[in-house]
Each structure stands twice: as C-alpha cells, then as structure tokens.
Coordinates of C-alpha atoms (C1' of nucleotides) in Angstrom, one line a residue:
Chain A
M17 CA 90.3 117.1 119.1
P18 CA 88.0 114.6 117.5
A19 CA 86.7 111.7 119.5
V20 CA 89.1 108.7 119.2
R21 CA 87.8 106.0 117.0
T22 CA 89.3 102.6 116.4
V23 CA 90.5 101.5 113.0
Q24 CA 87.5 99.1 112.8
Q25 CA 85.0 101.9 113.5
Q26 CA 86.6 104.2 111.0
R27 CA 86.9 101.7 108.2
S28 CA 84.7 102.0 105.2
E29 CA 81.3 100.3 105.2
R30 CA 82.3 97.7 102.7
S31 CA 83.4 95.3 105.3
K32 CA 83.1 95.6 109.0
T33 CA 86.1 94.0 110.5
L34 CA 89.9 94.2 110.0
D35 CA 92.2 91.5 111.4
M36 CA 95.4 93.2 112.6
S37 CA 96.2 90.5 115.1
Y38 CA 99.5 89.6 113.4
L39 CA 101.1 93.0 113.4
E40 CA 99.6 93.9 116.8
S41 CA 101.5 91.0 118.3
T42 CA 104.8 92.4 117.1
V43 CA 107.1 94.7 119.2
G44 CA 107.9 96.7 116.0
F45 CA 104.4 97.7 115.3
A46 CA 103.5 98.3 118.9
I47 CA 106.6 100.4 119.5
R48 CA 105.9 102.6 116.4
R49 CA 102.4 103.3 117.6
A50 CA 103.7 104.0 121.1
Q51 CA 106.3 106.4 119.9
M52 CA 103.8 108.2 117.7
A53 CA 101.5 108.7 120.7
V54 CA 104.3 109.8 123.1
F55 CA 105.8 112.3 120.7
A56 CA 102.3 113.6 119.8
D57 CA 101.8 114.2 123.5
I58 CA 105.1 116.0 123.9
F59 CA 104.4 118.0 120.8
R60 CA 101.1 119.2 122.4
A61 CA 102.9 119.9 125.7
F62 CA 105.2 122.3 123.9
E63 CA 102.5 124.0 121.8
G64 CA 102.8 127.7 121.7
T65 CA 106.5 127.8 122.8
G66 CA 107.9 127.4 119.3
I67 CA 110.4 124.9 120.7
T68 CA 110.7 121.6 119.0
I69 CA 111.5 118.2 120.6
V70 CA 115.1 118.2 119.3
Q71 CA 115.6 121.7 120.4
F72 CA 114.4 120.8 123.9
S73 CA 116.7 117.8 124.0
V74 CA 119.6 120.1 123.1
L75 CA 118.7 122.7 125.7
A76 CA 118.4 120.0 128.4
T77 CA 121.7 118.3 127.4
V78 CA 123.6 121.6 127.3
A79 CA 122.3 122.6 130.7
D80 CA 123.9 119.6 132.3
N81 CA 127.0 119.6 130.1
P82 CA 127.8 123.3 129.4
G83 CA 130.5 123.9 126.8
L84 CA 130.1 120.6 124.9
S85 CA 130.6 120.6 121.2
Q86 CA 128.1 120.2 118.4
A87 CA 129.6 116.8 117.5
D88 CA 129.2 115.6 121.0
L89 CA 125.6 116.8 121.0
A90 CA 124.9 115.0 117.8
L91 CA 126.3 111.8 119.1
A92 CA 124.5 112.1 122.4
L93 CA 121.1 112.7 120.7
S94 CA 121.5 110.2 117.8
V95 CA 121.3 113.0 115.2
E96 CA 123.7 113.4 112.3
R97 CA 126.3 116.2 112.8
P98 CA 125.1 118.3 109.8
R99 CA 121.6 118.5 111.3
M100 CA 122.9 120.1 114.4
V101 CA 123.8 123.3 112.5
P102 CA 120.3 124.6 111.8
I103 CA 119.2 123.4 115.2
I104 CA 121.8 125.4 117.1
D105 CA 121.2 128.3 114.6
A106 CA 117.6 128.5 115.7
L107 CA 118.4 128.4 119.4
E108 CA 121.1 131.1 118.9
Q109 CA 118.7 133.3 116.9
R110 CA 116.1 133.1 119.7
G111 CA 118.8 134.0 122.2
L112 CA 118.6 130.7 124.1
A113 CA 122.1 129.4 123.4
I114 CA 125.4 130.6 122.1
R115 CA 128.4 129.2 120.2
I116 CA 131.7 130.1 121.9
P117 CA 134.8 129.5 119.8
S118 CA 136.9 127.2 121.9
Q119 CA 140.1 128.7 123.4
A120 CA 142.0 125.4 123.4
D121 CA 141.1 124.2 119.9
A122 CA 139.6 126.6 117.3
R123 CA 137.8 123.9 115.5
F124 CA 135.3 123.5 118.3
R125 CA 132.5 125.7 119.4
D126 CA 131.5 125.3 123.0
I127 CA 127.7 125.4 123.2
A128 CA 126.3 127.1 126.3
L129 CA 122.9 128.4 127.4
T130 CA 122.1 132.0 127.9
A131 CA 120.3 133.2 131.0
K132 CA 117.1 133.3 128.9
G133 CA 117.8 129.8 127.7
Q134 CA 118.0 128.6 131.2
K135 CA 114.7 130.3 132.1
V136 CA 113.0 128.9 129.0
L137 CA 114.3 125.4 129.8
R138 CA 112.8 125.5 133.3
E139 CA 109.4 126.3 131.9
L140 CA 109.7 123.6 129.3
K141 CA 110.8 121.1 131.9
Q142 CA 107.6 121.9 133.9
R143 CA 105.5 121.3 130.8
F144 CA 107.4 118.1 130.1
A145 CA 106.9 116.8 133.7
K146 CA 103.2 117.3 133.3
H147 CA 103.2 115.3 130.0
Q148 CA 105.2 112.5 131.6
T149 CA 103.0 112.3 134.7
K150 CA 99.9 112.1 132.4
L151 CA 101.7 109.4 130.3
L152 CA 102.6 107.3 133.4
K153 CA 99.0 107.3 134.5
K154 CA 98.2 105.1 131.5
L155 CA 100.6 102.6 133.0
D156 CA 98.7 101.7 136.2
V157 CA 100.2 98.2 136.3
A158 CA 103.7 98.8 135.2
S159 CA 105.8 101.3 137.2
A160 CA 107.6 104.1 135.5
D161 CA 111.0 102.4 136.3
E162 CA 109.8 99.1 134.9
T163 CA 108.7 100.8 131.6
L164 CA 112.0 102.7 131.3
A165 CA 113.9 99.5 132.0
I166 CA 112.1 97.6 129.3
L167 CA 112.6 100.4 126.8
W168 CA 116.3 100.7 127.5
R169 CA 116.7 97.0 127.3
L170 CA 115.2 97.1 123.9
A171 CA 117.4 100.0 122.9
D172 CA 120.5 98.4 124.5
G173 CA 123.6 98.3 122.4
R174 CA 122.0 99.4 119.2
S175 CA 121.5 103.1 119.5
R176 CA 124.4 104.0 117.3
D177 CA 123.4 101.9 114.3
K178 CA 122.3 103.6 111.1
F179 CA 119.3 102.4 109.2
H180 CA 116.5 103.6 107.1
A181 CA 113.0 103.3 108.6
N182 CA 111.8 101.5 105.6
Chain B
M1483 CA 129.4 95.8 112.2
P1484 CA 131.7 97.9 114.5
A1485 CA 131.9 97.1 118.2
V1486 CA 129.3 98.9 120.1
R1487 CA 130.6 101.8 122.1
T1488 CA 128.8 104.0 124.5
V1489 CA 128.3 107.7 124.0
Q1490 CA 130.8 108.4 126.8
Q1491 CA 133.4 106.2 125.2
Q1492 CA 133.0 107.7 121.8
R1493 CA 133.0 111.3 123.0
S1494 CA 135.9 113.5 122.1
E1495 CA 138.9 113.6 124.4
R1496 CA 138.2 117.1 125.5
S1497 CA 136.1 116.0 128.4
K1498 CA 135.5 112.5 129.6
T1499 CA 131.9 112.4 130.8
L1500 CA 128.6 113.4 129.6
D1501 CA 125.6 113.7 131.9
M1502 CA 122.5 112.4 130.0
S1503 CA 120.6 111.4 133.2
Y1504 CA 117.7 113.8 132.6
L1505 CA 116.8 112.7 129.1
E1506 CA 117.6 109.1 129.9
S1507 CA 114.9 109.2 132.6
T1508 CA 112.2 110.3 130.1
V1509 CA 109.9 107.9 128.3
G1510 CA 110.2 110.0 125.1
F1511 CA 114.0 109.6 124.8
A1512 CA 114.0 106.0 125.8
I1513 CA 111.2 105.1 123.4
R1514 CA 112.9 106.8 120.5
R1515 CA 116.1 104.9 121.1
A1516 CA 114.2 101.6 121.5
Q1517 CA 112.3 102.2 118.3
M1518 CA 115.6 102.9 116.4
A1519 CA 117.1 99.7 117.7
V1520 CA 114.1 97.6 116.9
F1521 CA 113.6 99.0 113.4
A1522 CA 117.3 98.6 112.7
D1523 CA 117.1 95.0 113.7
I1524 CA 114.1 94.4 111.4
F1525 CA 115.9 96.2 108.7
R1526 CA 118.8 93.8 109.0
A1527 CA 116.4 90.9 109.2
F1528 CA 115.0 91.8 105.8
E1529 CA 118.4 92.5 104.2
G1530 CA 118.8 91.2 100.8
T1531 CA 115.0 90.7 100.2
G1532 CA 114.5 94.2 98.8
I1533 CA 111.4 94.4 101.0
T1534 CA 110.9 97.4 103.3
I1535 CA 109.2 97.4 106.7
V1536 CA 106.1 99.2 105.4
Q1537 CA 105.9 96.8 102.4
F1538 CA 106.0 93.9 104.8
S1539 CA 103.3 95.4 106.9
V1540 CA 101.1 95.8 103.8
L1541 CA 101.7 92.2 102.8
A1542 CA 100.9 90.9 106.3
T1543 CA 97.8 92.9 106.5
V1544 CA 96.5 92.0 103.1
A1545 CA 97.1 88.4 103.7
D1546 CA 94.7 88.4 106.7
N1547 CA 92.3 90.8 105.0
P1548 CA 92.2 90.1 101.3
G1549 CA 90.5 92.6 99.1
L1550 CA 90.7 95.5 101.5
S1551 CA 91.2 99.0 100.0
Q1552 CA 94.2 101.3 99.9
A1553 CA 92.4 103.7 102.2
D1554 CA 91.7 101.0 104.7
L1555 CA 95.4 99.9 104.6
A1556 CA 96.6 103.5 105.1
L1557 CA 94.3 103.8 108.1
A1558 CA 95.3 100.5 109.6
L1559 CA 99.0 101.2 109.2
S1560 CA 99.0 104.9 110.2
V1561 CA 100.3 106.0 106.9
E1562 CA 98.8 108.8 104.8
R1563 CA 96.7 107.7 101.9
P1564 CA 98.9 109.3 99.2
R1565 CA 101.9 107.3 100.4
M1566 CA 100.1 104.0 99.8
V1567 CA 100.3 104.6 96.0
P1568 CA 104.0 104.1 95.5
I1569 CA 104.1 101.3 98.2
I1570 CA 101.4 99.3 96.3
D1571 CA 103.1 100.2 93.0
A1572 CA 106.3 98.6 94.2
L1573 CA 104.6 95.4 95.4
E1574 CA 102.6 95.2 92.1
Q1575 CA 105.7 95.7 90.0
R1576 CA 107.5 92.9 91.9
G1577 CA 104.4 90.7 91.3
L1578 CA 103.6 90.3 95.0
A1579 CA 100.3 92.0 95.1
I1580 CA 97.6 93.2 92.6
R1581 CA 95.0 95.9 92.4
I1582 CA 91.6 94.5 91.4
P1583 CA 89.0 97.2 90.4
S1584 CA 86.1 96.6 92.7
Q1585 CA 83.0 95.1 91.1
A1586 CA 80.6 96.8 93.5
D1587 CA 82.2 100.3 93.4
A1588 CA 84.6 101.3 90.7
R1589 CA 86.3 103.8 93.0
F1590 CA 87.9 101.1 95.0
R1591 CA 90.7 98.8 94.2
D1592 CA 90.7 95.5 96.2
I1593 CA 94.2 94.7 97.1
A1594 CA 95.2 91.0 97.1
L1595 CA 98.4 89.0 97.3
T1596 CA 99.6 86.9 94.4
A1597 CA 100.8 83.3 94.9
K1598 CA 104.3 84.7 94.8
G1599 CA 103.3 87.4 97.3
Q1600 CA 102.1 84.7 99.7
K1601 CA 105.2 82.7 99.3
V1602 CA 107.5 85.7 99.9
L1603 CA 105.4 86.7 102.9
R1604 CA 106.0 83.3 104.5
E1605 CA 109.7 83.7 104.1
L1606 CA 109.6 87.2 105.5
K1607 CA 107.6 86.1 108.5
Q1608 CA 110.2 83.5 109.3
R1609 CA 112.9 86.1 109.2
F1610 CA 110.7 88.4 111.3
A1611 CA 110.1 85.7 113.9
K1612 CA 113.8 85.2 114.3
H1613 CA 114.2 88.9 114.8
Q1614 CA 111.5 89.0 117.4
T1615 CA 112.8 86.0 119.3
K1616 CA 116.3 87.6 119.4
L1617 CA 114.6 90.9 120.6
L1618 CA 112.7 89.2 123.4
K1619 CA 115.9 87.6 124.7
K1620 CA 117.0 91.0 125.7
L1621 CA 113.9 91.2 128.0
D1622 CA 114.7 88.3 130.4
V1623 CA 112.8 89.9 133.2
A1624 CA 109.7 91.2 131.4
S1625 CA 107.7 88.8 129.4
A1626 CA 106.8 89.4 125.8
D1627 CA 103.1 89.9 126.7
E1628 CA 104.1 92.4 129.4
T1629 CA 106.2 94.4 127.0
L1630 CA 103.5 94.5 124.4
A1631 CA 100.9 95.5 127.0
I1632 CA 103.0 98.4 128.1
L1633 CA 103.6 99.6 124.6
W1634 CA 100.0 99.4 123.7
R1635 CA 99.0 101.2 126.9
L1636 CA 101.4 104.0 125.9
A1637 CA 99.9 104.0 122.4
D1638 CA 96.3 103.8 123.6
G1639 CA 93.9 106.1 122.1
R1640 CA 96.4 108.4 120.3
S1641 CA 97.4 106.4 117.3
R1642 CA 95.3 108.5 114.9
D1643 CA 96.7 111.9 115.9
K1644 CA 98.7 113.8 113.5
F1645 CA 101.8 115.6 114.6
H1646 CA 105.2 116.5 113.5
A1647 CA 108.1 114.7 115.2
N1648 CA 109.8 117.9 116.0
Chain C
dT534 C1' 146.5 113.0 107.9
dA535 C1' 142.4 113.7 110.9
dT536 C1' 138.6 116.3 112.9
dT537 C1' 134.9 120.3 113.6
dG538 C1' 131.7 122.7 111.7
dT539 C1' 129.6 123.6 107.6
dT540 C1' 127.5 123.3 102.9
dA541 C1' 125.5 120.5 99.4
dT542 C1' 122.8 116.8 97.6
dA543 C1' 119.7 113.0 97.2
dC544 C1' 116.2 110.4 99.1
dT545 C1' 112.5 109.3 102.4
dC546 C1' 108.6 110.6 105.2
dT547 C1' 104.9 113.8 106.6
dA548 C1' 101.1 116.7 105.6
dT549 C1' 98.0 119.0 102.6
dA550 C1' 95.6 120.5 98.7
dA551 C1' 93.6 119.4 94.6
dC552 C1' 92.5 116.6 90.6
dT553 C1' 89.8 112.4 88.3
dA554 C1' 86.5 109.2 88.3
dT555 C1' 83.1 107.4 90.3
dA556 C1' 79.0 107.3 93.5
Chain D
dT1233 C1' 78.1 116.4 97.4
dA1234 C1' 81.1 113.0 98.9
dT1235 C1' 84.7 109.4 98.6
dA1236 C1' 88.9 106.4 96.5
dG1237 C1' 92.8 106.7 94.2
dT1238 C1' 96.1 109.7 92.4
dT1239 C1' 99.2 113.7 91.6
dA1240 C1' 101.7 117.6 93.2
dT1241 C1' 104.1 120.3 96.5
dA1242 C1' 106.3 121.9 100.7
dG1243 C1' 108.6 120.9 104.8
dA1244 C1' 111.3 117.8 107.9
dG1245 C1' 114.4 114.0 108.6
dT1246 C1' 118.1 110.8 107.1
dA1247 C1' 122.4 109.7 105.0
dT1248 C1' 126.6 110.9 102.5
dA1249 C1' 130.1 113.4 100.5
dA1250 C1' 133.0 117.1 100.5
dC1251 C1' 135.1 121.6 101.7
dA1252 C1' 137.5 125.2 104.9
dA1253 C1' 139.8 125.9 109.0
dT1254 C1' 142.5 123.9 112.3
dA1255 C1' 145.1 120.4 114.7

DNA sequence: TATTGTTATACTCTATAACTATA
DNA sequence: TATAGTTATAGAGTATAACAATA
C-alpha cells in the first residue's frame, strides 16, 4: 500500500493548492468518501476468502432468517430481485447455501445455509469484527452507537427509493 | 412517491418478521443505506435540471479553482481520469464549461466555467442548500458539524484506495 | 390476475491498458 | 521517458421489461 497523500500533495505542480471547502462541507460528498473508505476496508478484510460484501450480507441474513425467499432477501438488502440470482448461484456452487423448493408454495425457494456455509460465516464474522473494531478506533470522540444512530437517521425512511447515483 | 414501508411490512405474508439486527449494527450496512438516502435526495433536488451529481461536483470545484486540469478534477473527486472525458463533454455541450488548451503546456486543458455555467451553478447550489437543510433536520441530536466530523473521520486516509464494491 | 424466480437488455460506473500529443 | 487527455474494453451494478411456473 502506498503512503497516503492528500489531494493537494498529489496535484500537479502547475498550481499548489486546491480549494475543496464547498464540497467538503456537504454531507453528500463526505458520506461518499466515508463509504468508499469503509467498503475498501471490508474488501481488504475479506481478501483471500473469495466472498464478496453482498455475498456476506446474504449469508448473515440467511443465518438469522433460515428459509427466507430470494425476494425477501433482495428487499432486505436493497438489491434488485434479478441480481439475487447470480449471487445465490455463486453461494450454491461453493456449497455455502442451498435453494429448497418450498413445500407450501412452489413459486418460492427457501434459502438456507449448509453446514459449510455456517462455518464460513463464523470465520467471516470474525474478520468483519476486526474490521469494525479498527474502524471505530478512528472515532475516538463519537461512540459507535452515536455513529450508527446518525447514519440510520440519515437513512431513515428513504432506503427503498430508487435512484441513479448520477 | 409511495408511502414508506419498512422491510418487515413489505415482506411477503409467509413469515411476519425478519431479523436484520446483525447487519443493522454494522457501520458498513448503515453507511450504505445512508448514502443511498442522501444521494436519492440530491437526485430529487436536481430533478428537471438535467444535471447529475458528478456534474454538479465538477461545476462547484471548477468555480473555486478555475483553470484546473481534468486530471486534477478526477483526483479531487475520486473519479477515474477516463471518466472525466464524457463528464466534461456534457458540460461543454450544454455551454456550462469550456476546455482551454493551456498556454504553458499543450498537454493540459484548463477547465473553466462559462457565464451560463456560473449562473446555473448558483441555481443548483440553492437547490442543494435546501436539500442539506432538510437532511440536517433529521439529525436533531447531532449537529451538522458533528455529523461531518464523524464522516470525515471514517473517510480519513483511505479516500485514494481503489477497490471494488463487492 | 398476481407473484417468484429467471432471463434479457440497456445504461452507468469501475478499472485498466493503450494510444496521441506533447514535454 | 513521462504525463494529460483520450479511446477502448471488460467487469460489476442498476433499472426495467418480460417470460414460465405457480397461485
């Protein structure tokens, strides 16, 4: 990993300073940067496992809600239903989850973890816990609860909206 | 806009509850939801203008740093250099910005706003201010400064890393 | 008629490599 | 040789529409 340099330091020699004060005072710009940093950190935490962040989210959700449907998963994770198909495919191919045709209603597949899936999830959760501990060390003033409270207050009531990032 | 419903309320009738307590306690999941909500709100604020969020960021940055290069812009906004091309193209085609071949070094194009670009930016900033005011109303406990401080602490030192979101 | 899972399609974004023109 | 802007390409993600099976 290269040493971290600021935008100003990396900027070409033509001019020395860059005034980003306007955007840096906006929640939108700050939250984008924060999300990039947090996801990059999770990405590193899962390095070598071959498990992506969405796949981890699916595993964790299925563990606490065995037998839920793909549509429910998509809704819970704010992902479009069609995208769940290749995600579950990958988990099934690696032997971590299975689709069980529902007895009660043949349109549904009940998603469940295999024993291997449960074992892998435990390992991933340990990695994730280390990541989050490291992350919260950055927040020496604000507590973890306070941080989550602010984030959820920002997210409140809007998580189901559709939009295009630009 | 449809009435907002929770995941639980929207979930199919097969089972009534969904336990999302694990993911909801993570910064990663919360920040993703928060970012989706914030960006959806900005998206709505710019509705009808034909201006995207990245384009707005470019306009705002160029306004405070006239004559900066596309590479500097890409760096400042955490966007890959190749992506700047169509973004600046669009602004140029709408008459909001111009590329001025640099006198000192012909490899550079100094990006500047047109008079129209400055006028449009003023209008966009007004819309943006309304959005942010509305947003900060959700945060009755935490102050705006506190929120920004937490977000920038999360983002700190990692904004230049490359990663893939999953 | 409505819904689940699925396929298909178009568009955006990310990431990289490579080209051109300049230096 | 190195860099800015550009082109090209591959891989993910987003957003819709539509289809088969089932209810």
